Short mmCIF file of C-alpha atoms in Angstrom, two decimals:
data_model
loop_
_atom_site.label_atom_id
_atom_site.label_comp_id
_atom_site.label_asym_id
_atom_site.label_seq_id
_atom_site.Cartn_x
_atom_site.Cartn_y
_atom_site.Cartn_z
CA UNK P 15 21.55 -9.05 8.14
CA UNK P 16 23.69 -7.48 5.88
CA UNK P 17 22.23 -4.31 4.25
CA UNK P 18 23.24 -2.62 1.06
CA UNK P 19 21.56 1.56 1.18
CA UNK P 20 21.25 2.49 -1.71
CA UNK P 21 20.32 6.77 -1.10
CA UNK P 22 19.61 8.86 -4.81
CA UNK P 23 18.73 12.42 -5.52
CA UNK P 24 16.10 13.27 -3.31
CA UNK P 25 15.71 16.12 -0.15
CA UNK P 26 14.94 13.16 2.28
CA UNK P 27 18.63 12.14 1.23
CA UNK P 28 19.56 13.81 4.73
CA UNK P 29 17.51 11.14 6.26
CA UNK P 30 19.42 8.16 5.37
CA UNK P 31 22.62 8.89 7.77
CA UNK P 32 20.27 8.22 10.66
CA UNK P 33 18.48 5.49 8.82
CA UNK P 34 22.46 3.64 8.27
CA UNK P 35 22.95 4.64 12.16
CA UNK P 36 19.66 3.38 13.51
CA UNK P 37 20.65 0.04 11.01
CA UNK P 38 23.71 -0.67 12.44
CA UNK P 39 22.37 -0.03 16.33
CA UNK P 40 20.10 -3.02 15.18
CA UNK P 41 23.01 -5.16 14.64
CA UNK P 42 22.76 -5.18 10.83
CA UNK P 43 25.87 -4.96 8.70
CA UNK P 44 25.47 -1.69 6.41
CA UNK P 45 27.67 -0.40 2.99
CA UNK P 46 26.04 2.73 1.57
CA UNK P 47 25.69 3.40 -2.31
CA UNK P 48 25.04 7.06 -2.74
CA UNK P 49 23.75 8.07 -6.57
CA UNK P 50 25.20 10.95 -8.22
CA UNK P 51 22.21 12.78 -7.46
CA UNK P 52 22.42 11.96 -3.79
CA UNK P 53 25.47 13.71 -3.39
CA UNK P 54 23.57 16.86 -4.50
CA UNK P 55 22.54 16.55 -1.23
CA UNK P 56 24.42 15.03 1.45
CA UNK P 57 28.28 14.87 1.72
CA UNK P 58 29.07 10.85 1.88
CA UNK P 59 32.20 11.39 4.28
CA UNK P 60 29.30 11.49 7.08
CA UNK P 61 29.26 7.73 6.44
CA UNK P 62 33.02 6.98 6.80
CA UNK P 63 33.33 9.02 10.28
CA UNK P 64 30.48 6.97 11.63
CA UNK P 65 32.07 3.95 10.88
CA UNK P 66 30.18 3.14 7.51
CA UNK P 67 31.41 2.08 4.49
CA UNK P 68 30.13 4.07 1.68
CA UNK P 69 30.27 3.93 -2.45
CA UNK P 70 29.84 6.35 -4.98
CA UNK P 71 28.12 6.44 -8.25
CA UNK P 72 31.81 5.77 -10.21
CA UNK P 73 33.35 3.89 -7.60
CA UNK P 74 32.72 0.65 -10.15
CA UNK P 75 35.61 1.70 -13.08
CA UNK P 76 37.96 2.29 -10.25
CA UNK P 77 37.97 -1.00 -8.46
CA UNK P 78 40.48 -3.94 -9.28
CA UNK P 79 37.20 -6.11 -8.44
CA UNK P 80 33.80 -5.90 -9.94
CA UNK P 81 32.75 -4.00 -7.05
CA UNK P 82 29.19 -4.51 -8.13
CA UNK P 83 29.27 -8.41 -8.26
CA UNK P 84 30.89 -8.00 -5.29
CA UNK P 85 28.66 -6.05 -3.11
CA UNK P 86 25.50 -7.81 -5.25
CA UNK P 87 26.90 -11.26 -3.25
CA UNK P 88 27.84 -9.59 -0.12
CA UNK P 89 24.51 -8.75 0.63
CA UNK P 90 21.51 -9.86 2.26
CA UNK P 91 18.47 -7.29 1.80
CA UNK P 92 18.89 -4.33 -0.65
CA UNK P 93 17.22 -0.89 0.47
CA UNK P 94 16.61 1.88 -1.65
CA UNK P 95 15.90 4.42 0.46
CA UNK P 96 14.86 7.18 -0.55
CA UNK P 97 14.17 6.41 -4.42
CA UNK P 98 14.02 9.14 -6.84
CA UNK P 99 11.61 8.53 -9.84
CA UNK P 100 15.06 8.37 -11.83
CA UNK P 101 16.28 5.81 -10.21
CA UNK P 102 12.71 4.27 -10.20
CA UNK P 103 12.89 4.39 -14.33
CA UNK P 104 16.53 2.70 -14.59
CA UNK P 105 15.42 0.13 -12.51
CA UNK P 106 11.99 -0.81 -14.14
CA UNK P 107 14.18 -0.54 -17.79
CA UNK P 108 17.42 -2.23 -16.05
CA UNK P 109 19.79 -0.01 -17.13
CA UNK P 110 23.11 -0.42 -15.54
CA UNK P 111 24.38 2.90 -15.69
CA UNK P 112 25.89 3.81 -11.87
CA UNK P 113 26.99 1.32 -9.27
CA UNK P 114 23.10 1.11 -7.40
CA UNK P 115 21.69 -0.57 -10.73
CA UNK P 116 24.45 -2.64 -11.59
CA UNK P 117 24.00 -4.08 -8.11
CA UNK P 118 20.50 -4.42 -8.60
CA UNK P 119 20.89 -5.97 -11.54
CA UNK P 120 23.49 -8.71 -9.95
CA UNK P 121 22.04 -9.48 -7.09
CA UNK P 122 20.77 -12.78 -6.26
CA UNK P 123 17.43 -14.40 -6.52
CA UNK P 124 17.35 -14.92 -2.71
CA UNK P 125 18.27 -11.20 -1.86
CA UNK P 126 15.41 -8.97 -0.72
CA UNK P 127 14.81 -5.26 -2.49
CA UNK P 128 12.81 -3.04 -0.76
CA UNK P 129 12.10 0.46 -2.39
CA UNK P 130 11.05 3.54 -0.94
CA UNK P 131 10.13 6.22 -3.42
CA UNK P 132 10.33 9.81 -2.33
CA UNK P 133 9.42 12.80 -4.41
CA UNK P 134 7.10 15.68 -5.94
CA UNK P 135 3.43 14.38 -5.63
CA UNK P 136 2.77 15.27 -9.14
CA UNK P 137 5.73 12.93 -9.93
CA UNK P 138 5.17 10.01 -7.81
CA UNK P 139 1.30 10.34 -9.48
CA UNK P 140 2.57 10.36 -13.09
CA UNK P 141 1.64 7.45 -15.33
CA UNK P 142 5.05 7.01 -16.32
CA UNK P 143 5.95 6.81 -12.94
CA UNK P 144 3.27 4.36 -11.87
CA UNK P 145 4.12 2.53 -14.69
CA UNK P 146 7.67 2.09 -13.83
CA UNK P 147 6.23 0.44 -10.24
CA UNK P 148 4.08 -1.62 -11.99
CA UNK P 149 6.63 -2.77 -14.59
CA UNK P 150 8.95 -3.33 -11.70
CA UNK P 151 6.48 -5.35 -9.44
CA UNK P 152 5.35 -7.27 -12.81
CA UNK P 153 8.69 -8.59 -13.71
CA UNK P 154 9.66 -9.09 -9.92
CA UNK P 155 6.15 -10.82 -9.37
CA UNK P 156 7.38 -14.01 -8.29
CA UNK P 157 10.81 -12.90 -6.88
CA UNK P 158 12.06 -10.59 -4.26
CA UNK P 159 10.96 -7.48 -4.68
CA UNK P 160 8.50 -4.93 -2.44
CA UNK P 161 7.52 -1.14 -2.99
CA UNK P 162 6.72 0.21 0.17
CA UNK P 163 4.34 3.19 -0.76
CA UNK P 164 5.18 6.67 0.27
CA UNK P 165 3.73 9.00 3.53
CA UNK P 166 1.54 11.83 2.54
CA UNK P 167 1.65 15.29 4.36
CA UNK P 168 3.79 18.55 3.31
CA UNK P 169 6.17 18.01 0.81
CA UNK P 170 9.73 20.09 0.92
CA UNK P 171 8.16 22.34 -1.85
CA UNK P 172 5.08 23.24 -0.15
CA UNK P 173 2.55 21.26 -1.86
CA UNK P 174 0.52 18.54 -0.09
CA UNK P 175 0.14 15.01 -1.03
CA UNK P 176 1.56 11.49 -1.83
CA UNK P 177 5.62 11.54 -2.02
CA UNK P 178 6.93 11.70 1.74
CA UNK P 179 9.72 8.98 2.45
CA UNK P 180 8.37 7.04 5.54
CA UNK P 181 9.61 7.77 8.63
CA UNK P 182 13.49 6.35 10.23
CA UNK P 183 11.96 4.29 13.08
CA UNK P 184 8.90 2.71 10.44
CA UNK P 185 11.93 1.47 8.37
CA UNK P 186 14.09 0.03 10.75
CA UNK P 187 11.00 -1.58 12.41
CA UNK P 188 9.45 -3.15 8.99
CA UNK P 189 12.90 -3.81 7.47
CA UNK P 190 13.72 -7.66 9.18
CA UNK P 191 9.57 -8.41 8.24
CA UNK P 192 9.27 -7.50 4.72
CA UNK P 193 9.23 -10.73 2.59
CA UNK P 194 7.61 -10.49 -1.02
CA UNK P 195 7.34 -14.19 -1.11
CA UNK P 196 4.49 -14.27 1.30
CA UNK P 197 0.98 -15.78 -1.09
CA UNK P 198 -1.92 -16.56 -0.25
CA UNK P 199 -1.22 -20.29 0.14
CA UNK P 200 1.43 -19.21 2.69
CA UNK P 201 0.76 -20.66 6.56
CA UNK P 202 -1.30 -18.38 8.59
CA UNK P 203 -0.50 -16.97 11.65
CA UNK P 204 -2.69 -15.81 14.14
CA UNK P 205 -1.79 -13.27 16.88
CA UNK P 206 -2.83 -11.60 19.69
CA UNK P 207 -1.40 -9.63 22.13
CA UNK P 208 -1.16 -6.01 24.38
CA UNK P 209 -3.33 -5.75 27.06
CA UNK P 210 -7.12 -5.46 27.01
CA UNK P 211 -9.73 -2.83 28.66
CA UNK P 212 -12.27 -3.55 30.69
CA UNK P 213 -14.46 0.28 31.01
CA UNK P 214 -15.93 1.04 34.48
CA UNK P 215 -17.56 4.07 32.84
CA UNK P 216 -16.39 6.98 30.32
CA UNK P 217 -13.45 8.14 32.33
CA UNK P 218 -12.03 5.08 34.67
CA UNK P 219 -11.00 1.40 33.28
CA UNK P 220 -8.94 -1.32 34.35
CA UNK P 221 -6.05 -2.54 32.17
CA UNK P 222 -2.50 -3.85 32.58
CA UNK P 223 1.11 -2.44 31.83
CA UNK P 224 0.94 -4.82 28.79
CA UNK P 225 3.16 -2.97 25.47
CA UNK P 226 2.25 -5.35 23.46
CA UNK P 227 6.09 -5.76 21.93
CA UNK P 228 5.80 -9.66 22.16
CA UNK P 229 3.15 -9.44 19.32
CA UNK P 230 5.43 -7.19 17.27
CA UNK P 231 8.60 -9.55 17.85
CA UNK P 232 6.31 -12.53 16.81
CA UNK P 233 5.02 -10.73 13.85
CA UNK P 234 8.24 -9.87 12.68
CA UNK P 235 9.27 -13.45 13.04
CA UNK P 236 6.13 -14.96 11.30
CA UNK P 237 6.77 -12.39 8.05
CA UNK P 238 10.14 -13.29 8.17
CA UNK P 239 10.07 -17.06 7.78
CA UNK P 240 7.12 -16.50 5.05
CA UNK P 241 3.91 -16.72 6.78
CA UNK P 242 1.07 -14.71 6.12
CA UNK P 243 0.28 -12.64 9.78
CA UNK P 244 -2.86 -11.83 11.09
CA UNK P 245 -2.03 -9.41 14.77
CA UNK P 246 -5.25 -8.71 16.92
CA UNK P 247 -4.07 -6.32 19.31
CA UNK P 248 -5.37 -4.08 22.14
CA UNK P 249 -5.60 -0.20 21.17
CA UNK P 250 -3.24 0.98 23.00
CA UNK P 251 -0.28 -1.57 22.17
CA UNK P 252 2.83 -0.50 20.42
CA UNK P 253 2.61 1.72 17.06
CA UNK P 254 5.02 -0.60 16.02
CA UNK P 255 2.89 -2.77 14.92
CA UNK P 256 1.09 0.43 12.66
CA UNK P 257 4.49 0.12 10.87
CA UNK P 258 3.87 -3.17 9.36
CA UNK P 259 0.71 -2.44 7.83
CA UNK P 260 2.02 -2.06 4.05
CA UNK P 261 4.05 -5.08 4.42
CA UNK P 262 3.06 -8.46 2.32
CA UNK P 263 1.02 -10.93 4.42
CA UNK P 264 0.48 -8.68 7.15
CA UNK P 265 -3.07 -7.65 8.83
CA UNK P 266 -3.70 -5.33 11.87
CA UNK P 267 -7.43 -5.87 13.85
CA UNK P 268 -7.41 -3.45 17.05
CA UNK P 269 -9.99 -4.27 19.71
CA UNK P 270 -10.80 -2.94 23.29
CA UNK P 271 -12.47 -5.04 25.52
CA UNK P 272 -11.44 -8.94 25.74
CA UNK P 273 -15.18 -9.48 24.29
CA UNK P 274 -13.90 -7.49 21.45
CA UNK P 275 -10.64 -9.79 20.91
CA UNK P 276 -12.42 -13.17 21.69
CA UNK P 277 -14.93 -12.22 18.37
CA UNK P 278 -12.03 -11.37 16.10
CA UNK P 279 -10.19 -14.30 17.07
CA UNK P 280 -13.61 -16.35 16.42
CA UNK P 281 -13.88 -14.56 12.87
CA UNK P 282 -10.23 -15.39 12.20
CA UNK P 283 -9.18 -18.57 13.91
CA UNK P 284 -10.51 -21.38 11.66
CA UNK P 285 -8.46 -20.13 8.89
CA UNK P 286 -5.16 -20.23 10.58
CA UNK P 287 -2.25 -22.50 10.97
CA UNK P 288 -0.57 -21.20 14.10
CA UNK P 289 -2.35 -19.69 17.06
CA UNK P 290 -0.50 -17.67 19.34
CA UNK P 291 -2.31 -15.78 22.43
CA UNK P 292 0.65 -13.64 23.80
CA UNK P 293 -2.14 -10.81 24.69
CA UNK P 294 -2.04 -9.87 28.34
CA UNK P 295 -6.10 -10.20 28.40
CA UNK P 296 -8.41 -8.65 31.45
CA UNK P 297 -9.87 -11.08 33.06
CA UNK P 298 -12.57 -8.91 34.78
CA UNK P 299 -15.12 -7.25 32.89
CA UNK P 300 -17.87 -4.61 34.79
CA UNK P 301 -21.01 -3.17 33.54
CA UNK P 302 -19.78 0.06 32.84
CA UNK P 303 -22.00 3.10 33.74
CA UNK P 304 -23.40 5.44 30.82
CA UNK P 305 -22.04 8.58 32.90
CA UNK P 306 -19.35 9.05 35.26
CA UNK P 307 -19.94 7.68 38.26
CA UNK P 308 -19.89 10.13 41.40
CA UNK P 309 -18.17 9.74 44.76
CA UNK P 310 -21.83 9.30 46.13
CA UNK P 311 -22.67 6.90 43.80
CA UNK P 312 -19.56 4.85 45.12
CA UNK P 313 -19.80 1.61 47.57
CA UNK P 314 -16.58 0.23 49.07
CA UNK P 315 -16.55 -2.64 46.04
CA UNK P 316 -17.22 -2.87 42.33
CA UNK P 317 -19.27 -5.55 40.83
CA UNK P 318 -17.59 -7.32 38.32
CA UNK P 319 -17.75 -10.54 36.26
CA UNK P 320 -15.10 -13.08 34.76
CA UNK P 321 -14.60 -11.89 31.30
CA UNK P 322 -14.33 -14.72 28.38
CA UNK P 323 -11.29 -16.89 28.46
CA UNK P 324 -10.23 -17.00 25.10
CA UNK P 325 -7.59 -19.54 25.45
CA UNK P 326 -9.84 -22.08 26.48
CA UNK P 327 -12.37 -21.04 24.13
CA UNK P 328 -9.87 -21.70 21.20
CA UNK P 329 -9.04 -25.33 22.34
CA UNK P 330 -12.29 -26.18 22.49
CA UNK P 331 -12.59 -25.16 18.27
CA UNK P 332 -8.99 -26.63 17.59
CA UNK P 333 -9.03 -29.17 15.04
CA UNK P 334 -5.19 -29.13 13.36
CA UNK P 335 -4.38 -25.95 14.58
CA UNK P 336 -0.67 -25.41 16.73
CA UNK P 337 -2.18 -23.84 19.66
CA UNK P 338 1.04 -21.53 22.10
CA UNK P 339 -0.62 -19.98 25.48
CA UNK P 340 1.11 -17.32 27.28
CA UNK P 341 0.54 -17.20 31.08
CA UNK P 342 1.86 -13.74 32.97
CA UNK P 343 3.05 -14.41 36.27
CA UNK P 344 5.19 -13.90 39.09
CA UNK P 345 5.48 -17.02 40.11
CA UNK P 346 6.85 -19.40 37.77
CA UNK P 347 7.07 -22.36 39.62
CA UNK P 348 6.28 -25.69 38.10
CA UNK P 349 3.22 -26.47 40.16
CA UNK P 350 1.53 -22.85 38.82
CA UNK P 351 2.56 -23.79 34.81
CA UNK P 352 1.36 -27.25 35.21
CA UNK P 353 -1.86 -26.39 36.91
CA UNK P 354 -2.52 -24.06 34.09
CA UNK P 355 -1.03 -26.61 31.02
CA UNK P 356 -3.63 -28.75 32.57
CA UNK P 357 -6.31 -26.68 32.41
CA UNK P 358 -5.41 -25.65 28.82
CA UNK P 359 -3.27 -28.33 27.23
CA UNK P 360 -1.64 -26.17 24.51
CA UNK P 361 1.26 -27.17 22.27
CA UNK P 362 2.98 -24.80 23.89
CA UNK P 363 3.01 -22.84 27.16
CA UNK P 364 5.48 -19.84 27.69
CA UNK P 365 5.42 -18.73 31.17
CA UNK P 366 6.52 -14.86 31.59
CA UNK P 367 7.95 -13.51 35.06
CA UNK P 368 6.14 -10.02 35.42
CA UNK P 369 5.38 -7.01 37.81
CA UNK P 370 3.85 -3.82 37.40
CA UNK P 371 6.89 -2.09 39.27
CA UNK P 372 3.88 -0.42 40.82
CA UNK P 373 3.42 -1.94 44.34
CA UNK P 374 5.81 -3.54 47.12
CA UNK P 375 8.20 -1.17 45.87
CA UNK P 376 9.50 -3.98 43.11
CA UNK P 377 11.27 -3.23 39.68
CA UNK P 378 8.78 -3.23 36.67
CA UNK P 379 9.58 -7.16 35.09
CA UNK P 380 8.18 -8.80 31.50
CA UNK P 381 5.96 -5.51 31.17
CA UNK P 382 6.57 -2.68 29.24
CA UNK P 383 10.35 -4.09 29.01
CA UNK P 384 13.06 -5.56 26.36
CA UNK P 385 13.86 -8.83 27.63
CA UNK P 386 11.66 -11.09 30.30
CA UNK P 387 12.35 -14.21 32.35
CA UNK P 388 10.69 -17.09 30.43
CA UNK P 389 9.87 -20.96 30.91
CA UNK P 390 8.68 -22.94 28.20
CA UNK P 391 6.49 -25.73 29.66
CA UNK P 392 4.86 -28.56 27.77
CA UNK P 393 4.11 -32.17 28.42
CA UNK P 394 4.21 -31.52 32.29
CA UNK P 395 7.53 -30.54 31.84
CA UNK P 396 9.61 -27.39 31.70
CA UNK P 397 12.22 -27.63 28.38
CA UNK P 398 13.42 -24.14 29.11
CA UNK P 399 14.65 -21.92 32.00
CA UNK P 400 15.97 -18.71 30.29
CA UNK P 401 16.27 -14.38 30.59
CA UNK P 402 16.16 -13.05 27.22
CA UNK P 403 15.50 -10.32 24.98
CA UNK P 404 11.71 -10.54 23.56
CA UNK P 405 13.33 -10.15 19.70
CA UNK P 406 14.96 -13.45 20.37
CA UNK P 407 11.73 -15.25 21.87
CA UNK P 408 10.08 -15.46 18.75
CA UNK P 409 12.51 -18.07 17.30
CA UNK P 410 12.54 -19.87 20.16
CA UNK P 411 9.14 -20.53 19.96
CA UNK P 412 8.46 -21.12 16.03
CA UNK P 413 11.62 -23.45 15.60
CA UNK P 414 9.30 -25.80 18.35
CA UNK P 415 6.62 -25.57 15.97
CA UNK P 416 5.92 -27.71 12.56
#
């Protein structure tokens, strides 16, 4: 993607040279347009000696171009990060006074803008300055333009409150998923994923190695291509998924037990489009003991029961719903994916090579890990035999999908 930063007058200025670095470590193309007030702050020649190109507040009289028609068509997704409540005024009145605005003002319908405001609490509070937002998100209603709200905590002047600029890493992980467009006649798509819990009393459960970062790669994908995103997700997957909560279309339900994640897919399945069950789900489930249980108390075996199979209880409620199963193994022969495509005919079944790393002294695989060994199986057949990283899955799968 290629990424215009815009950075104006405010302390969190410092921040943005790692937000441009952590951009470009992403693989996005970045150009930096620093306000006059930003260079109250920061000195912009950081940019240039790591690699960046950067543009200053005059840069636009001195250019044999119209740099500002020419960066407004050059790129993709326009960040504004951090915005002062300046800045936030020009914008909402469209004055073109500095290069950032005159981009703003020239960019095209189909570019993203995604503002982050950062200042005083008192400020940010204002009426004129909630105005400005609201003037902004008004005229912008039905075009390309999101205002991510601002952190609370202690502010660089000492008071507490609204006005923090979100953190580097919530950014970069929301940036590729924010998508205005998203309404509520968008398709819905319904996720779950991370591992489940299944308590053998208050101190001892049994889980699974399960991170839960297939769910965030498919959520980012779903926001991405417009859909709204519903995420059901054990509590201890990724806090990634935390950073999407502010974004359009997006909705967060964390559960503990499978029980718990087969009654919020119930409450939330017959109004999606898409069902995708990428959750690495217990399949045991015990009747867990009010107290901790003492060595004397202990027999050579715990009593357990199958916990519900939520896969199979979705096909049985399908109706137009795209159904895509997920089945963990470390086998992925042809004879395990069709025995289980059988079982559960799904529109889709991704089989994902995995291993603790815990036992027969093997390397951790599919778990807790960037990229997996996948097969895609459907129709008795296997249509794909591929190693790849889990942020490039999520295409692979929607593009199979209506």
């Amino acid at each position: 993607m290629k990424i215009i930063l815009g950075v104006c007058g405010s302390i969190a200025a410092y921040k943005s040279i790692d937000l441009a670095r952590g951009l470009s470590k992403k693989g996005h193309e970045v150009k930096v347009i620093l306000t006059k007030g930003a260079l109250e702050f920061l000195k912009p020649e950081v940019f240039g000696y790591l690699g960046i190109d950067y543009f200053l507040s005059l840069d636009d009289f001195e250019n044999r171009n119209v740099l500002h028609i020419d960066l407004a068509k050059w790129c993709d997704h326009l960040l504004i990060y951090p915005t002062s409540a300046n800045t936030l005024a020009n914008l909402a009145f469209g004055k073109a006074d500095d290069l950032l605005t005159s981009v703003f003002l020239a960019k095209r319908d189909e570019t993203t803008t995604s503002i982050f405001p950062a200042m005083n609490t008192y400020m940010y509070r204002h009426p004129l300055t909630q105005e400005n937002m609201d003037l902004l998100q008004r005229i912008h209603k039905a075009g390309n333009l999101f205002i991510h709200p601002p952190a609370a905590g202690k502010l660089a002047c000492g008071d507490q409150g609204e006005g923090k600029a979100p953190s580097i890493d919530k950014v970069i992980n929301c940036i590729e998923a924010i998508n205005p467009k998203i309404t509520n006649e968008s398709k819905r798509v319904l996720i779950t994923t991370g591992a489940t819990i299944a308590p053998i009393d208050p101190v001892r459960f049994v889980t699974n190695s399960s991170s839960g970062k297939t769910g965030y790669e498919l959520a980012v994908e779903s926001l991405k291509r417009g859909y709204q995103t519903h995420v059901i997700a054990g509590k201890h997957a990724t806090s990634q998924l935390d950073d999407l909560l502010e974004l359009p279309g997006f909705t967060l339900t964390r559960v503990t037990t499978t029980t718990d994640m087969k009654t919020a897919v119930e409450k939330a399945f017959s109004q999606s489009d898409i069902y995708i069950s990428s959750a690495a789900i217990s399949d045991l489930e015990f009747e867990a003991h009010l107290g901790k249980m003492k060595k004397t108390q202990m027999s050579q075996s715990l009593e357990y029961k199958q916990a519900p199979d939520i896969l199979k209880y979705v096909l049985g409620l399908k109706k137009d719903q795209q159904v895509v199963g997920f089945a963990a193994e470390t086998d992925l022969s042809h004879d395990i994916l069709n025995e289980k495509w059988t079982r559960k005919p799904v529109d889709l079944l991704v089989g994902t090579q995995v291993h603790s790393g815990l036992c027969h002294d093997k390397e951790q695989q599919g778990f807790n890990t960037d990229q997996a060994h996948y097969k895609f199986f459907s129709d008795g057949a296997i249509t794909l035999d591929t190693v790849m990283l889990k942020s490039k899955l999520p295409a692979e799968i929607f593009n199979r999908l209506n």
